[in-house]
Coordinates of C-alpha atoms and ligand atoms in Angstrom, one line a residue:
X1 CA 21.9 3.5 -27.2
X2 CA 18.6 5.6 -26.7
X3 CA 17.8 8.7 -27.0
X4 CA 17.5 8.7 -23.3
X5 CA 21.0 7.8 -22.7
X6 CA 22.0 10.1 -25.0
X7 CA 21.2 12.8 -21.8
X8 CA 23.7 13.5 -19.4
X9 CA 22.1 13.8 -16.3
X10 CA 19.9 10.4 -17.2
X11 CA 21.9 8.6 -17.8
X12 CA 23.2 8.4 -14.5
X13 CA 19.8 8.7 -12.2
X14 CA 19.3 5.0 -14.4
X15 CA 22.9 4.0 -13.5
X16 CA 22.1 4.8 -9.9
X17 CA 19.2 3.7 -10.1
X18 CA 19.7 0.2 -11.6
X19 CA 21.3 -2.1 -9.0
X20 CA 18.1 -0.8 -6.9
X21 CA 15.3 -1.8 -9.4
X22 CA 16.3 -3.6 -11.8
X23 CA 14.0 -4.3 -14.6
X24 CA 11.4 -2.1 -12.4
X25 CA 13.0 0.5 -14.9
X26 CA 12.5 0.6 -18.3
X27 CA 13.1 3.0 -21.5
X28 CA 11.4 1.6 -23.9
X29 CA 9.8 3.3 -26.1
X30 CA 6.2 2.0 -25.9
X31 CA 6.7 2.0 -21.9
X32 CA 7.4 6.0 -22.4
X33 CA 4.6 6.1 -24.5
X34 CA 2.4 5.1 -22.4
X35 CA 3.1 6.7 -19.3
X36 CA 3.5 9.9 -22.0
X37 CA 0.4 11.2 -21.2
X38 CA -3.4 11.1 -20.1
X39 CA -6.8 10.3 -21.3
X40 CA -7.1 13.5 -22.7
X41 CA -6.9 15.6 -26.2
X42 CA -3.4 17.0 -24.7
X43 CA 0.0 16.4 -27.1
X44 CA 1.8 13.7 -25.3
X45 CA 5.4 14.1 -24.6
X46 CA 8.3 11.1 -23.7
X47 CA 9.6 10.5 -20.3
X48 CA 13.2 9.5 -20.7
X49 CA 12.2 6.6 -18.7
X50 CA 9.9 5.0 -16.1
X51 CA 10.4 4.1 -12.5
X52 CA 8.2 0.9 -10.5
X53 CA 8.9 1.6 -7.1
X54 CA 7.3 -1.4 -4.9
X55 CA 8.4 0.8 -1.5
X56 CA 7.9 3.8 0.2
X57 CA 12.1 3.7 0.5
X58 CA 12.1 3.1 -3.3
X59 CA 10.5 6.0 -4.3
X60 CA 12.9 7.5 -2.0
X61 CA 16.1 6.2 -3.7
X62 CA 14.4 7.6 -7.2
X63 CA 13.6 11.1 -6.3
X64 CA 17.1 10.9 -4.4
X65 CA 18.3 10.7 -7.5
X66 CA 16.6 12.4 -9.5
X67 CA 17.2 15.6 -7.3
X68 CA 21.5 15.1 -7.4
X69 CA 20.9 15.1 -11.1
X70 CA 18.3 17.7 -11.3
X71 CA 15.4 15.3 -13.9
X72 CA 12.0 16.0 -13.0
X73 CA 9.5 13.5 -11.4
X74 CA 6.3 12.7 -12.6
X75 CA 4.5 10.8 -10.2
X76 CA 1.5 8.5 -12.2
X77 CA -1.2 6.3 -11.5
X78 CA -3.7 5.0 -13.7
X79 CA -3.2 8.1 -16.4
X80 CA -6.7 8.8 -16.4
X81 CA -6.8 12.0 -16.0
X82 CA -8.3 14.3 -18.0
X83 CA -6.3 17.8 -18.0
X84 CA -2.9 16.6 -19.1
X85 CA -1.5 16.1 -15.2
X86 CA 0.6 12.9 -16.4
X87 CA 2.1 14.6 -19.5
X88 CA 6.3 14.8 -18.8
X89 CA 6.6 17.9 -20.3
X90 CA 10.2 18.0 -20.2
X91 CA 11.0 14.4 -19.7
X92 CA 13.2 13.0 -16.4
X93 CA 11.6 10.1 -14.9
X94 CA 8.0 9.0 -14.7
X95 CA 7.6 7.8 -11.7
X96 CA 4.2 5.0 -11.9
X97 CA 2.7 3.6 -8.8
X98 CA 1.3 0.1 -10.5
X99 CA 3.4 -2.1 -8.0
X100 CA 2.7 -0.2 -5.1
X101 CA -0.9 -1.7 -5.0
X102 CA -0.9 -3.7 -1.4
X103 CA -4.0 -2.8 0.4
X104 CA -2.2 -2.5 4.1
X105 CA -4.9 -2.7 6.6
X106 CA -8.5 -2.4 7.2
X107 CA -10.2 -1.6 10.1
X108 CA -13.8 -1.6 9.6
X109 CA -14.6 -0.8 13.8
X110 CA -12.7 2.8 13.3
X111 CA -13.6 3.1 9.7
X112 CA -10.3 3.6 7.6
X113 CA -8.2 1.7 5.3
X114 CA -4.6 2.1 4.6
X115 CA -3.8 1.4 1.3
X116 CA -0.4 2.2 -1.1
X117 CA -1.1 4.7 -3.2
X118 CA -1.6 2.7 -6.5
X119 CA -4.3 0.7 -5.4
X120 CA -7.1 1.2 -7.3
X121 CA -10.8 1.8 -5.9
X122 CA -11.7 -1.1 -7.6
X123 CA -9.6 -3.0 -6.1
X124 CA -10.4 -1.3 -2.6
X125 CA -13.8 -2.1 -2.7
X126 CA -13.8 -6.1 -3.8
X127 CA -11.9 -6.4 -0.8
X128 CA -13.9 -5.1 1.5
X129 CA -16.5 -7.1 -0.5
X130 CA -16.5 -9.3 3.4
X131 CA -16.7 -6.1 6.1
X132 CA -20.3 -3.8 4.9
X133 CA -17.6 -1.1 4.1
X134 CA -16.8 0.9 1.1
X135 CA -14.8 2.7 -0.7
X136 CA -16.9 5.7 -1.6
X137 CA -15.3 7.8 -4.2
X138 CA -15.8 6.4 -7.5
X139 CA -14.5 8.5 -10.6
X140 CA -15.2 6.5 -13.4
X141 CA -11.8 5.0 -14.6
X142 CA -10.4 2.7 -11.9
X143 CA -8.4 5.3 -10.4
X144 CA -5.6 5.0 -8.4
X145 CA -6.1 6.2 -5.0
X146 CA -2.8 8.6 -5.4
X147 CA -4.5 9.6 -8.3
X148 CA -7.5 10.5 -6.7
X149 CA -5.9 12.2 -3.7
X150 CA -3.5 14.2 -6.5
X151 CA -6.4 15.2 -8.3
X152 CA -8.6 15.9 -5.4
X153 CA -11.1 14.0 -7.2
X154 CA -14.8 13.3 -6.6
X155 CA -17.6 10.7 -8.2
X156 CA -21.6 10.2 -8.3
X157 CA -21.5 9.7 -4.0
X158 CA -19.3 12.2 -3.8
X159 CA -22.9 14.4 -2.8
X160 CA -23.7 12.0 -0.3
X161 CA -20.1 10.4 1.1
X162 CA -18.1 14.3 0.0
X163 CA -14.8 14.4 -2.2
X164 CA -11.4 13.0 -1.7
X165 CA -10.9 15.7 0.2
X166 CA -13.4 14.6 2.8
X167 CA -12.4 10.6 2.9
X168 CA -8.1 11.2 3.1
X169 CA -7.7 11.3 6.5
X170 CA -3.7 11.6 6.4
X171 CA -0.7 10.5 4.1
X172 CA 3.0 10.1 3.3
X173 CA 5.1 11.1 1.0
X174 CA 8.0 11.8 -0.3
X175 CA 9.1 15.3 -0.5
X176 CA 11.5 16.6 -3.5
X177 CA 14.8 16.3 -0.5
X178 CA 13.6 12.6 -1.0
X179 CA 12.2 12.8 2.8
X180 CA 9.4 11.2 4.3
X181 CA 6.1 14.0 4.8
X182 CA 3.7 11.6 7.6
X183 CA 0.4 13.9 8.0
X184 CA -2.8 13.5 9.8
X185 CA -3.6 10.6 12.3
X186 CA -5.8 7.9 11.9
X187 CA -8.9 10.4 14.5
X188 CA -11.8 11.6 12.4
X189 CA -10.2 14.7 12.9
X190 CA -7.7 17.3 14.3
X191 CA -7.6 20.2 15.6
X192 CA -2.8 19.8 15.2
X193 CA -0.9 22.2 13.0
X194 CA -1.2 23.3 9.3
X195 CA -3.2 21.1 7.5
X196 CA -0.9 19.0 5.6
X197 CA -3.4 16.5 4.3
X198 CA -5.3 18.8 2.2
X199 CA -2.2 20.8 1.3
X200 CA -1.0 16.9 -0.8
X201 CA -4.6 16.4 -1.7
X202 CA -5.4 18.2 -4.8
X203 CA -1.5 18.9 -5.2
X204 CA -1.7 16.3 -8.7
X205 CA 1.9 15.6 -8.0
X206 CA 3.9 18.7 -7.5
X207 CA 4.8 18.5 -4.1
X208 CA 5.8 15.2 -3.5
X209 CA 5.5 11.4 -4.6
X210 CA 2.2 10.2 -2.0
X211 CA 3.4 7.0 -0.7
X212 CA 0.2 6.0 2.2
X213 CA -2.5 6.8 2.4
X214 CA -5.3 6.1 5.7
X215 CA -8.6 6.8 3.5
X216 CA -12.2 7.1 4.9
X217 CA -14.6 3.5 4.4
X218 CA -19.0 4.1 5.0
X219 CA -20.7 1.1 5.8
X220 CA -22.8 0.0 2.9
X221 CA -26.3 0.8 3.4
X222 CA -28.5 -1.6 4.5
X223 CA -31.5 -0.6 1.9
X224 CA -31.1 1.2 -1.7
X225 CA -33.2 2.4 -3.7
X226 CA -32.2 3.7 -7.3
X227 CA -34.6 6.1 -9.4
X228 CA -35.0 7.7 -13.1
X229 CA -37.3 10.6 -14.4
X230 CA -37.2 11.7 -17.8
X231 CA -38.0 15.0 -18.4
X232 CA -39.4 17.6 -21.4
X233 CA -36.5 20.8 -20.4
X234 CA -32.9 20.6 -19.2
X235 CA -34.4 23.5 -16.1
X236 CA -37.1 21.4 -15.6
X237 CA -34.6 18.6 -14.8
X238 CA -32.0 20.6 -13.1
X239 CA -34.6 22.9 -11.3
X240 CA -35.2 19.6 -9.7
X241 CA -32.4 18.6 -8.3
X242 CA -32.3 22.5 -7.0
X243 CA -35.2 22.3 -5.0
X244 CA -33.9 18.8 -4.2
X245 CA -30.5 19.9 -3.0
X246 CA -32.0 22.5 -0.9
X247 CA -34.6 20.1 0.5
X248 CA -31.6 18.8 2.2
X249 CA -32.9 15.0 1.1
X250 CA -29.3 12.8 1.5
X251 CA -29.4 11.0 -1.7
X252 CA -26.6 9.3 -3.3
X253 CA -26.6 9.8 -6.4
X254 CA -28.4 13.0 -8.4
X255 CA -26.8 12.1 -12.0
X256 CA -27.9 14.4 -14.4
X257 CA -27.8 13.5 -18.6
X258 CA -28.7 15.1 -21.5
X259 CA -30.1 13.7 -24.4
X260 CA -27.8 13.2 -26.7
X261 CA -25.9 11.4 -23.6
X262 CA -28.7 8.9 -22.8
X263 CA -28.9 8.0 -27.1
X264 CA -25.4 6.9 -26.3
X265 CA -25.7 5.1 -23.2
X266 CA -29.5 3.1 -24.9
X267 CA -26.9 2.3 -27.5
X268 CA -23.8 1.3 -26.3
X269 CA -25.1 0.2 -23.1
X270 CA -28.4 -2.1 -24.5
X271 CA -30.3 0.2 -22.4
X272 CA -34.0 1.6 -23.9
X273 CA -34.2 5.0 -21.6
X274 CA -36.4 7.3 -23.5
X275 CA -34.3 9.4 -24.9
X276 CA -34.8 13.1 -23.3
X277 CA -33.1 14.9 -20.4
X278 CA -32.7 12.6 -17.5
X279 CA -31.7 12.0 -13.5
X280 CA -30.4 9.4 -12.1
X281 CA -30.6 8.8 -8.6
X282 CA -29.5 6.6 -6.0
X283 CA -31.0 6.4 -2.2
X284 CA -29.2 4.7 0.6
X285 CA -30.8 3.7 4.2
X286 CA -33.1 1.4 6.0
X287 CA -35.8 0.3 4.0
X288 CA -38.5 2.3 4.4
X289 CA -35.9 5.3 4.8
X290 CA -34.7 4.6 1.2
X291 CA -37.9 4.4 0.1
X292 CA -39.0 7.5 1.9
X293 CA -36.8 9.5 -0.2
X294 CA -37.3 7.9 -3.4
X295 CA -40.9 9.6 -2.6
X296 CA -40.0 12.1 -2.2
X297 CA -38.0 13.2 -4.8
X298 CA -40.7 11.6 -6.6
X299 CA -43.3 14.3 -5.6
X300 CA -40.6 17.2 -6.5
X301 CA -39.9 15.4 -9.4
X302 CA -43.7 15.6 -10.2
X303 CA -43.8 18.8 -9.1
X304 CA -41.2 20.0 -12.7
X305 CA -42.9 18.2 -15.3
X306 CA -40.7 15.1 -14.4
X307 CA -42.8 11.7 -16.0
X308 CA -42.0 8.2 -15.8
X309 CA -40.2 8.1 -12.3
X310 CA -39.2 4.5 -12.0
X311 CA -37.6 3.2 -8.9
X312 CA -36.4 -0.5 -7.7
X313 CA -34.7 -1.5 -4.9
X314 CA -32.9 -4.6 -7.7
X315 CA -29.8 -5.0 -7.3
X316 CA -29.2 -6.4 -10.7
X317 CA -31.3 -3.3 -12.3
X318 CA -28.8 -0.8 -10.3
X319 CA -25.7 -2.4 -11.4
X320 CA -27.1 -2.2 -15.3
X321 CA -27.8 1.5 -14.8
X322 CA -24.7 2.5 -12.5
X323 CA -22.6 0.7 -15.4
X324 CA -23.9 2.3 -18.3
X325 CA -23.4 5.4 -16.7
X326 CA -19.7 5.2 -16.0
X327 CA -19.3 3.8 -19.3
X328 CA -20.0 6.8 -20.4
X329 CA -16.8 8.5 -21.6
X330 CA -16.3 4.7 -24.2
X331 CA -20.6 5.0 -25.0
X332 CA -20.4 9.0 -25.9
X333 CA -16.6 7.9 -28.5
X334 CA -18.8 5.6 -30.0
X335 CA -22.1 7.9 -31.0
X336 CA -18.3 8.9 -33.9
X337 CA -16.2 6.6 -33.9
X338 CA -12.7 7.2 -34.1
X339 CA -12.6 11.1 -32.5
X340 CA -11.3 12.0 -29.0
X341 CA -14.0 12.9 -26.0
X342 CA -12.7 16.5 -25.0
X343 CA -14.5 17.3 -21.6
X344 CA -14.6 20.3 -19.3
X345 CA -15.4 20.0 -16.4
X346 CA -17.0 23.0 -14.0
X347 CA -18.5 23.7 -10.6
X348 CA -21.3 26.0 -9.9
X349 CA -23.1 27.5 -6.7
X350 CA -26.3 25.1 -6.8
X351 CA -29.1 28.2 -6.9
X352 CA -26.6 29.4 -10.2
X353 CA -26.8 25.6 -12.1
X354 CA -29.8 25.3 -14.0
X355 CA -28.6 28.7 -15.7
X356 CA -25.3 27.2 -16.3
X357 CA -26.4 23.8 -17.7
X358 CA -29.0 26.3 -20.6
X359 CA -26.1 27.9 -21.7
X360 CA -23.6 25.3 -21.9
X361 CA -26.6 23.0 -24.2
X362 CA -27.2 26.3 -25.6
X363 CA -23.0 26.9 -26.6
X364 CA -23.5 23.1 -27.9
X365 CA -26.3 23.4 -30.4
X366 CA -24.9 26.3 -31.7
X367 CA -21.3 24.6 -32.2
X368 CA -20.9 22.8 -35.6
X369 CA -19.1 19.7 -33.0
X370 CA -21.3 17.0 -31.4
X371 CA -21.5 17.3 -27.3
X372 CA -23.2 16.5 -24.0
X373 CA -24.0 17.3 -21.1
X374 CA -23.4 15.5 -18.2
X375 CA -23.2 15.8 -14.6
X376 CA -23.0 14.9 -10.9
X377 CA -25.3 17.8 -10.4
X378 CA -26.1 17.2 -6.6
X379 CA -22.8 19.0 -6.4
X380 CA -23.1 21.1 -8.3
X381 CA -20.6 19.9 -11.2
X382 CA -21.4 19.5 -14.5
X383 CA -19.0 18.5 -17.4
X384 CA -19.5 19.6 -21.0
X385 CA -18.0 17.2 -23.6
X386 CA -16.6 17.7 -27.3
X387 CA -16.0 14.9 -29.7
X388 CA -12.9 16.4 -31.7
X389 CA -10.5 14.7 -34.8
X390 CA -7.4 13.8 -33.5
X391 CA -5.3 16.2 -34.1
X392 CA -7.9 18.9 -35.1
X393 CA -6.3 22.0 -35.2
X394 CA -10.2 24.0 -36.0
X395 CA -11.6 21.1 -34.1
X396 CA -9.9 21.5 -30.8
X397 CA -9.9 25.7 -31.3
X398 CA -13.8 25.1 -31.3
X399 CA -13.5 22.6 -27.8
X400 CA -11.2 25.3 -26.5
X401 CA -13.9 27.9 -27.0
X402 CA -16.5 26.4 -25.9
X403 CA -15.5 24.9 -22.7
X404 CA -14.1 28.4 -22.1
X405 CA -16.8 30.1 -22.5
X406 CA -18.4 27.6 -19.7
X407 CA -15.2 28.1 -17.2
X408 CA -15.6 31.9 -17.4
X409 CA -19.2 32.0 -17.2
X410 CA -18.6 29.5 -13.6
X411 CA -16.6 31.9 -12.2
X412 CA -18.6 35.0 -13.1
X413 CA -21.7 33.0 -10.3
X414 CA -18.8 32.5 -8.3
X415 CA -18.0 28.9 -9.3
X416 CA -14.6 27.5 -10.0
X417 CA -12.7 26.3 -13.5
X418 CA -13.0 22.5 -12.3
X419 CA -15.2 20.9 -9.8
X420 CA -13.4 17.5 -9.8
X421 CA -10.9 16.3 -12.6
X422 CA -8.3 19.9 -11.1
X423 CA -5.9 21.7 -13.5
X424 CA -3.4 19.5 -14.9
X425 CA -2.1 21.3 -18.6
X426 CA -5.2 22.6 -19.9
X427 CA -6.8 24.6 -16.4
X428 CA -4.0 26.7 -15.6
X429 CA -4.3 29.7 -17.4
X430 CA -7.6 29.7 -14.6
X431 CA -5.5 30.3 -12.1
X432 CA -5.1 33.9 -11.5
X433 CA -8.6 34.8 -12.7
X434 CA -10.6 32.4 -10.1
X435 CA -7.8 32.5 -7.1
X436 CA -6.0 35.9 -7.5
X437 CA -3.2 37.2 -8.2
X438 CA -2.0 36.9 -4.2
X439 CA -3.4 33.1 -4.0
X440 CA -1.7 32.4 -7.0
X441 CA 1.7 33.4 -5.3
X442 CA 1.1 31.8 -2.2
X443 CA 0.7 28.8 -3.6
X444 CA 4.2 29.4 -5.6
X445 CA 5.9 29.8 -2.6
X446 CA 5.2 27.0 -0.8
X447 CA 6.0 25.1 -4.2
X448 CA 9.2 26.3 -3.8
X449 CA 9.5 26.2 -0.5
X450 CA 8.8 22.1 -0.7
X451 CA 10.3 22.1 -3.9
X452 CA 13.0 24.8 -4.5
X453 CA 14.4 22.5 -7.9
X454 CA 10.8 22.6 -9.3
X455 CA 11.2 18.6 -9.9
X456 CA 8.3 17.5 -8.8
X457 CA 5.7 17.5 -11.9
X458 CA 7.2 20.7 -13.6
X459 CA 5.1 23.4 -15.7
X460 CA 2.1 21.9 -13.7
X461 CA 0.1 23.9 -10.4
X462 CA 2.7 26.1 -8.3
X463 CA 5.0 26.6 -11.3
X464 CA 3.0 27.8 -13.7
X465 CA -0.4 30.4 -13.8
Ligands
FAD501 C1 -13.8 7.2 -17.7 C2 -13.1 8.7 -16.8 C3 -14.4 8.5 -16.3 C4 -13.8 10.1 -15.5 N1 -14.6 10.7 -13.9 C5 -14.2 10.9 -13.7 C6 -15.1 11.7 -11.8 O1 -16.2 10.9 -12.1 N2 -14.7 11.9 -12.0 C7 -13.4 12.5 -11.6 O2 -12.7 13.6 -10.3 N3 -12.1 12.2 -12.5 C8 -13.1 11.1 -13.5 N4 -11.8 10.9 -14.6 C9 -10.6 11.9 -14.2 C10 -9.9 10.5 -13.1 O3 -9.9 9.2 -13.4 C11 -9.7 11.3 -12.2 O4 -8.8 12.0 -12.3 C12 -8.5 10.6 -11.7 O5 -9.0 10.9 -9.8 C13 -7.1 10.3 -11.1 O6 -6.7 9.0 -11.0 P1 -5.9 8.4 -12.4 O7 -4.8 7.3 -10.8 O8 -5.7 7.9 -13.0 O9 -4.3 9.5 -11.4 P2 -3.3 9.7 -13.1 O10 -4.2 10.1 -13.6 O11 -2.1 9.0 -13.2 O12 -2.9 11.2 -12.4 C14 -3.0 12.5 -12.3 C15 -2.8 13.5 -11.2 O13 -2.3 12.4 -10.2 C16 -0.8 12.8 -9.5 N5 -0.5 11.9 -9.2 C17 -0.2 9.7 -8.9 N6 -0.1 9.6 -8.0 C18 0.0 10.1 -7.7 C19 1.4 10.3 -6.4 N7 1.0 8.7 -5.8 N8 1.9 11.0 -5.5 C20 1.8 12.3 -6.0 N9 1.1 12.7 -7.6 C21 0.1 11.5 -8.3 C22 0.3 12.6 -10.6 O14 1.8 13.3 -11.1 C23 -1.0 13.6 -11.7 O15 -0.7 15.4 -11.7 C24 -12.5 10.0 -14.7 C25 -11.8 10.1 -16.1 C26 -12.2 9.4 -17.5 C27 -11.0 8.4 -18.6

């Protein structure tokens, strides 16, 4: 008998679900360990078992069985979140959406797709290739759409095409009582009722299990131009971005990498970018319009001392550049092999971006930890990451100190403690400071109304903070 089977409530749930799920209900140590963590430094905690439903009806049965025996439920997508979101701190059932990976419907004429929550962003884009449409939200990891929605995630293209908040038209979710809530519609906009879609988007699995999403698609641009430009200082690079944003140039991507990140990318992805604060751009439009945007960006960068503005419409070159950007997590870990990457994520009003990034960089320079600053800076969003020794409390305390300084400044500037990674376990402590007591109480009231027993991803958003 496993330790899991020694808990009567869990045993009752497993016995109830076994006939339904068969070998898609797993309590082996390896599978529990895989679902006991995310991609972060947070200490893992094991679920008692992992369920792999294929349909919404199966999710309903799982939720009803857990509710009957007060067993917690933690939805699990690709497990790529970075703030401890998927860690079942109170055990229970991890509900993986891996087997809910069907693309239900693609409607290019309505610019939307209907998917099960386990569909990943790359899977959807591969399916869309022949349609001339794309799904634009691209976190570095090949995350599931249910996970991206639940963290209200974004990516390199969100400056132009919006975050997940802007790209979910509607969804279906199984709430804690086993009922299905359907939100939104296939229309681009609606003025009817409370906006339940956006209550579930960013809820981090604390209000229910999303079982289907209707997401927006965007036409693939006729012409795409990418560019890079290096600067003598972080300030010059970021001031160029601020001007670009304030001019309203609709760049598709505006990414900042400091010199530590560029050196890492060069080494890992075999590039030879000059090691200096760098901006990477992508412009979408007609051939003339994409080229015109690149020329305007080049002029703005030149005004701020930007050098070697190199732009190209070559698809292979562009592919290499963005693949390297998306592999930055692994490139950074390779700087000091064996260490973990602690990533802090904040977002500030665009006018405060230079000040904020420079302060974060200066904090790292004064610290004994190796760290870097990179970001989706067109949105005012950036990440500072620090390499820490696994399990080393001194390194963890120092990384926490640096991240807390960065968040504190962001909040003073009118920004937020997380632009895209979400709260998980790591950022809960900032909730009251960012939102105030009344707003936190309102969120807790919503949580109690939809999940009175507190079984959905307990210990996270809506229960603590
Ligand atoms: C290399 C790397 C790069 C990254 N880059 C970015 C980036 O650029 N932008 C960004 O936003 N994030 C980024 N991330 C973080 C991560 O990819 C995102 O948070 C992503 O949205 C998580 O999706 P997931 O499928 O992995 O979700 P998981 O990690 O499995 O889950 C995340 C949360 O969503 C909940 N959840 C998952 N599925 C469901 C569901 N069906 N119903 C209800 N709740 C659910 C979980 O309970 C959990 O609380 C990066 C991570 C890595 C490792």
